[in-house]
């Protein structure tokens, strides 16, 4: 399969990965043959990239970080919880979802089981979703990334659950933000910014009101916009004043936000997001946490199309955990635009004169 921009998709192409609705249900399933109407609809719903089946890349299949079934159940749980809270006015600090902690310990337990069972040590977030599903999909991705970090740090089961539940529900305070602000594409006014920033405190109050919720999980909601140098909100905490769970969630939040399409901007590539994180080391985030994070995230995920400095176009076929910035690439187009008679691979770890120009 190959990940391609929606503008390059043609009628007759078949989806190699499903596209999900905001509630986790499948909008278009794997194997669906796309037509012009489908393509136009996907563009209108904010889908910018899809995975398609191709003969020359049919054996290139990125390992899903978690199973589709696990992802869909997690998204549906978050969707149900958040929409329930949205439907109740004045929920700040009130418990309106019974056994919230128990529900999401089970959700994260399923995610953790999938993560521990993986062979690949590098995370590929290959899910495709419509823009309106961002809040719910984003929470699952943050929990996946946080879970990987927790395992890498050697957390015990209780710590992993506290972190994972906090990561799944860290943005629950966004249920108190007016919808017109959530989808706004222009800059916020000072008053609007204050309303949006209040979601950290609102989320904390919602979570700490639950009888079965760890207070440390609730602090993921409160502190995920605090920054290492004290420039964050709501309290301007710095360094170790910010709980490590919240620091991990903040890293995962920024990375996934950068690499997802948003109403107000296009997505950045994983390599651009990681470059930003390193630039923010010991400024916005603890540099050691960044280094640990980046050891477990694919800079160039499998099935990504790349333009090389030679003018050739290739598809990432595998990653080397010891050289994550130098993947193995299958050439599908030569510099003169011709297609190779037989696709062949270049291991960029050994081809030091060849640079990656950009993702295409």
PDB file of N, CA, C and O in Angstrom, residues 1 18 24 59-60 75 82 97 107 112-113 145 150 170 180 268-269 291 299-300 302 304 309 333:
ATOM      1  N   UNK A   1       0.843  -1.199   0.000  1.00  0.00           N
ATOM      2  CA  UNK A   1       0.000   0.000   0.000  1.00  0.00           C
ATOM      3  C   UNK A   1       0.877   1.248   0.000  1.00  0.00           C
ATOM      4  O   UNK A   1       2.074   1.174   0.282  1.00  0.00           O
ATOM      5  N   UNK A  18      -9.191   1.743   6.307  1.00  0.00           N
ATOM      6  CA  UNK A  18     -10.505   2.360   6.456  1.00  0.00           C
ATOM      7  C   UNK A  18     -10.409   3.813   6.896  1.00  0.00           C
ATOM      8  O   UNK A  18      -9.406   4.235   7.474  1.00  0.00           O
ATOM      9  N   UNK A  24     -15.945   6.671  15.689  1.00  0.00           N
ATOM     10  CA  UNK A  24     -15.130   5.472  15.554  1.00  0.00           C
ATOM     11  C   UNK A  24     -15.675   4.464  14.570  1.00  0.00           C
ATOM     12  O   UNK A  24     -14.990   3.492  14.239  1.00  0.00           O
ATOM     13  N   UNK A  59       3.028  -5.364  -0.883  1.00  0.00           N
ATOM     14  CA  UNK A  59       3.590  -6.055   0.279  1.00  0.00           C
ATOM     15  C   UNK A  59       4.069  -5.087   1.356  1.00  0.00           C
ATOM     16  O   UNK A  59       4.568  -5.513   2.395  1.00  0.00           O
ATOM     17  N   UNK A  60       3.930  -3.777   1.114  1.00  0.00           N
ATOM     18  CA  UNK A  60       4.313  -2.781   2.116  1.00  0.00           C
ATOM     19  C   UNK A  60       3.091  -2.492   2.988  1.00  0.00           C
ATOM     20  O   UNK A  60       2.137  -1.849   2.553  1.00  0.00           O
ATOM     21  N   UNK A  75     -12.301   5.117  20.515  1.00  0.00           N
ATOM     22  CA  UNK A  75     -12.881   6.349  19.968  1.00  0.00           C
ATOM     23  C   UNK A  75     -14.350   6.456  20.353  1.00  0.00           C
ATOM     24  O   UNK A  75     -14.837   7.524  20.750  1.00  0.00           O
ATOM     25  N   UNK A  82     -17.790  12.328  25.803  1.00  0.00           N
ATOM     26  CA  UNK A  82     -17.714  13.774  25.573  1.00  0.00           C
ATOM     27  C   UNK A  82     -19.041  14.338  25.087  1.00  0.00           C
ATOM     28  O   UNK A  82     -19.447  15.426  25.512  1.00  0.00           O
ATOM     29  N   UNK A  97     -21.125  11.150  34.162  1.00  0.00           N
ATOM     30  CA  UNK A  97     -20.844   9.877  33.510  1.00  0.00           C
ATOM     31  C   UNK A  97     -20.448   8.877  34.588  1.00  0.00           C
ATOM     32  O   UNK A  97     -19.345   8.942  35.132  1.00  0.00           O
ATOM     33  N   UNK A 107     -10.656   0.628  28.741  1.00  0.00           N
ATOM     34  CA  UNK A 107     -10.276   1.088  27.402  1.00  0.00           C
ATOM     35  C   UNK A 107      -8.764   1.122  27.260  1.00  0.00           C
ATOM     36  O   UNK A 107      -8.192   0.615  26.281  1.00  0.00           O
ATOM     37  N   UNK A 112      -3.148  -0.950  25.974  1.00  0.00           N
ATOM     38  CA  UNK A 112      -1.866  -1.381  26.521  1.00  0.00           C
ATOM     39  C   UNK A 112      -1.545  -2.815  26.106  1.00  0.00           C
ATOM     40  O   UNK A 112      -0.389  -3.131  25.778  1.00  0.00           O
ATOM     41  N   UNK A 113      -2.548  -3.664  26.095  1.00  0.00           N
ATOM     42  CA  UNK A 113      -2.323  -5.051  25.678  1.00  0.00           C
ATOM     43  C   UNK A 113      -1.826  -5.101  24.235  1.00  0.00           C
ATOM     44  O   UNK A 113      -0.918  -5.867  23.907  1.00  0.00           O
ATOM     45  N   UNK A 145       0.591   7.178  22.319  1.00  0.00           N
ATOM     46  CA  UNK A 145       1.950   7.719  22.452  1.00  0.00           C
ATOM     47  C   UNK A 145       2.374   7.783  23.918  1.00  0.00           C
ATOM     48  O   UNK A 145       3.513   7.457  24.261  1.00  0.00           O
ATOM     49  N   UNK A 150       5.250   5.496  28.709  1.00  0.00           N
ATOM     50  CA  UNK A 150       5.178   4.912  30.040  1.00  0.00           C
ATOM     51  C   UNK A 150       5.861   3.558  30.104  1.00  0.00           C
ATOM     52  O   UNK A 150       6.579   3.252  31.068  1.00  0.00           O
ATOM     53  N   UNK A 170      -7.544  13.778  28.736  1.00  0.00           N
ATOM     54  CA  UNK A 170      -6.871  15.047  29.045  1.00  0.00           C
ATOM     55  C   UNK A 170      -7.591  16.252  28.453  1.00  0.00           C
ATOM     56  O   UNK A 170      -7.502  17.356  28.974  1.00  0.00           O
ATOM     57  N   UNK A 180     -18.473  27.013  18.211  1.00  0.00           N
ATOM     58  CA  UNK A 180     -17.974  27.977  17.234  1.00  0.00           C
ATOM     59  C   UNK A 180     -16.505  28.324  17.461  1.00  0.00           C
ATOM     60  O   UNK A 180     -15.787  28.681  16.528  1.00  0.00           O
ATOM     61  N   UNK A 268       1.486  18.933   9.476  1.00  0.00           N
ATOM     62  CA  UNK A 268       2.928  18.876   9.271  1.00  0.00           C
ATOM     63  C   UNK A 268       3.344  17.407   9.186  1.00  0.00           C
ATOM     64  O   UNK A 268       2.650  16.521   9.680  1.00  0.00           O
ATOM     65  N   UNK A 269       4.479  17.153   8.567  1.00  0.00           N
ATOM     66  CA  UNK A 269       4.979  15.792   8.484  1.00  0.00           C
ATOM     67  C   UNK A 269       5.560  15.379   9.837  1.00  0.00           C
ATOM     68  O   UNK A 269       5.926  16.238  10.655  1.00  0.00           O
ATOM     69  N   UNK A 291      13.934  13.093  23.791  1.00  0.00           N
ATOM     70  CA  UNK A 291      14.811  12.059  23.225  1.00  0.00           C
ATOM     71  C   UNK A 291      14.180  10.678  23.353  1.00  0.00           C
ATOM     72  O   UNK A 291      14.226   9.868  22.420  1.00  0.00           O
ATOM     73  N   UNK A 299       9.963   8.639  12.128  1.00  0.00           N
ATOM     74  CA  UNK A 299      10.092   9.930  11.456  1.00  0.00           C
ATOM     75  C   UNK A 299       9.502   9.840  10.051  1.00  0.00           C
ATOM     76  O   UNK A 299       8.844  10.766   9.575  1.00  0.00           O
ATOM     77  N   UNK A 300       9.752   8.721   9.394  1.00  0.00           N
ATOM     78  CA  UNK A 300       9.208   8.472   8.062  1.00  0.00           C
ATOM     79  C   UNK A 300       8.437   7.152   8.118  1.00  0.00           C
ATOM     80  O   UNK A 300       8.993   6.078   7.868  1.00  0.00           O
ATOM     81  N   UNK A 302       6.241   3.794   7.588  1.00  0.00           N
ATOM     82  CA  UNK A 302       6.124   2.854   6.485  1.00  0.00           C
ATOM     83  C   UNK A 302       4.918   3.225   5.617  1.00  0.00           C
ATOM     84  O   UNK A 302       3.856   3.585   6.126  1.00  0.00           O
ATOM     85  N   UNK A 304       4.972   5.786   3.514  1.00  0.00           N
ATOM     86  CA  UNK A 304       5.071   7.206   3.172  1.00  0.00           C
ATOM     87  C   UNK A 304       5.840   7.381   1.866  1.00  0.00           C
ATOM     88  O   UNK A 304       6.862   6.734   1.642  1.00  0.00           O
ATOM     89  N   UNK A 309      16.851  13.364  -3.080  1.00  0.00           N
ATOM     90  CA  UNK A 309      17.712  14.386  -3.697  1.00  0.00           C
ATOM     91  C   UNK A 309      18.142  13.992  -5.105  1.00  0.00           C
ATOM     92  O   UNK A 309      18.552  14.839  -5.892  1.00  0.00           O
ATOM     93  N   UNK A 333       9.491   5.623  -8.970  1.00  0.00           N
ATOM     94  CA  UNK A 333       9.601   6.544 -10.100  1.00  0.00           C
ATOM     95  C   UNK A 333      11.029   7.059 -10.177  1.00  0.00           C
ATOM     96  O   UNK A 333      11.586   7.497  -9.163  1.00  0.00           O
TER      97      UNK A 333
END
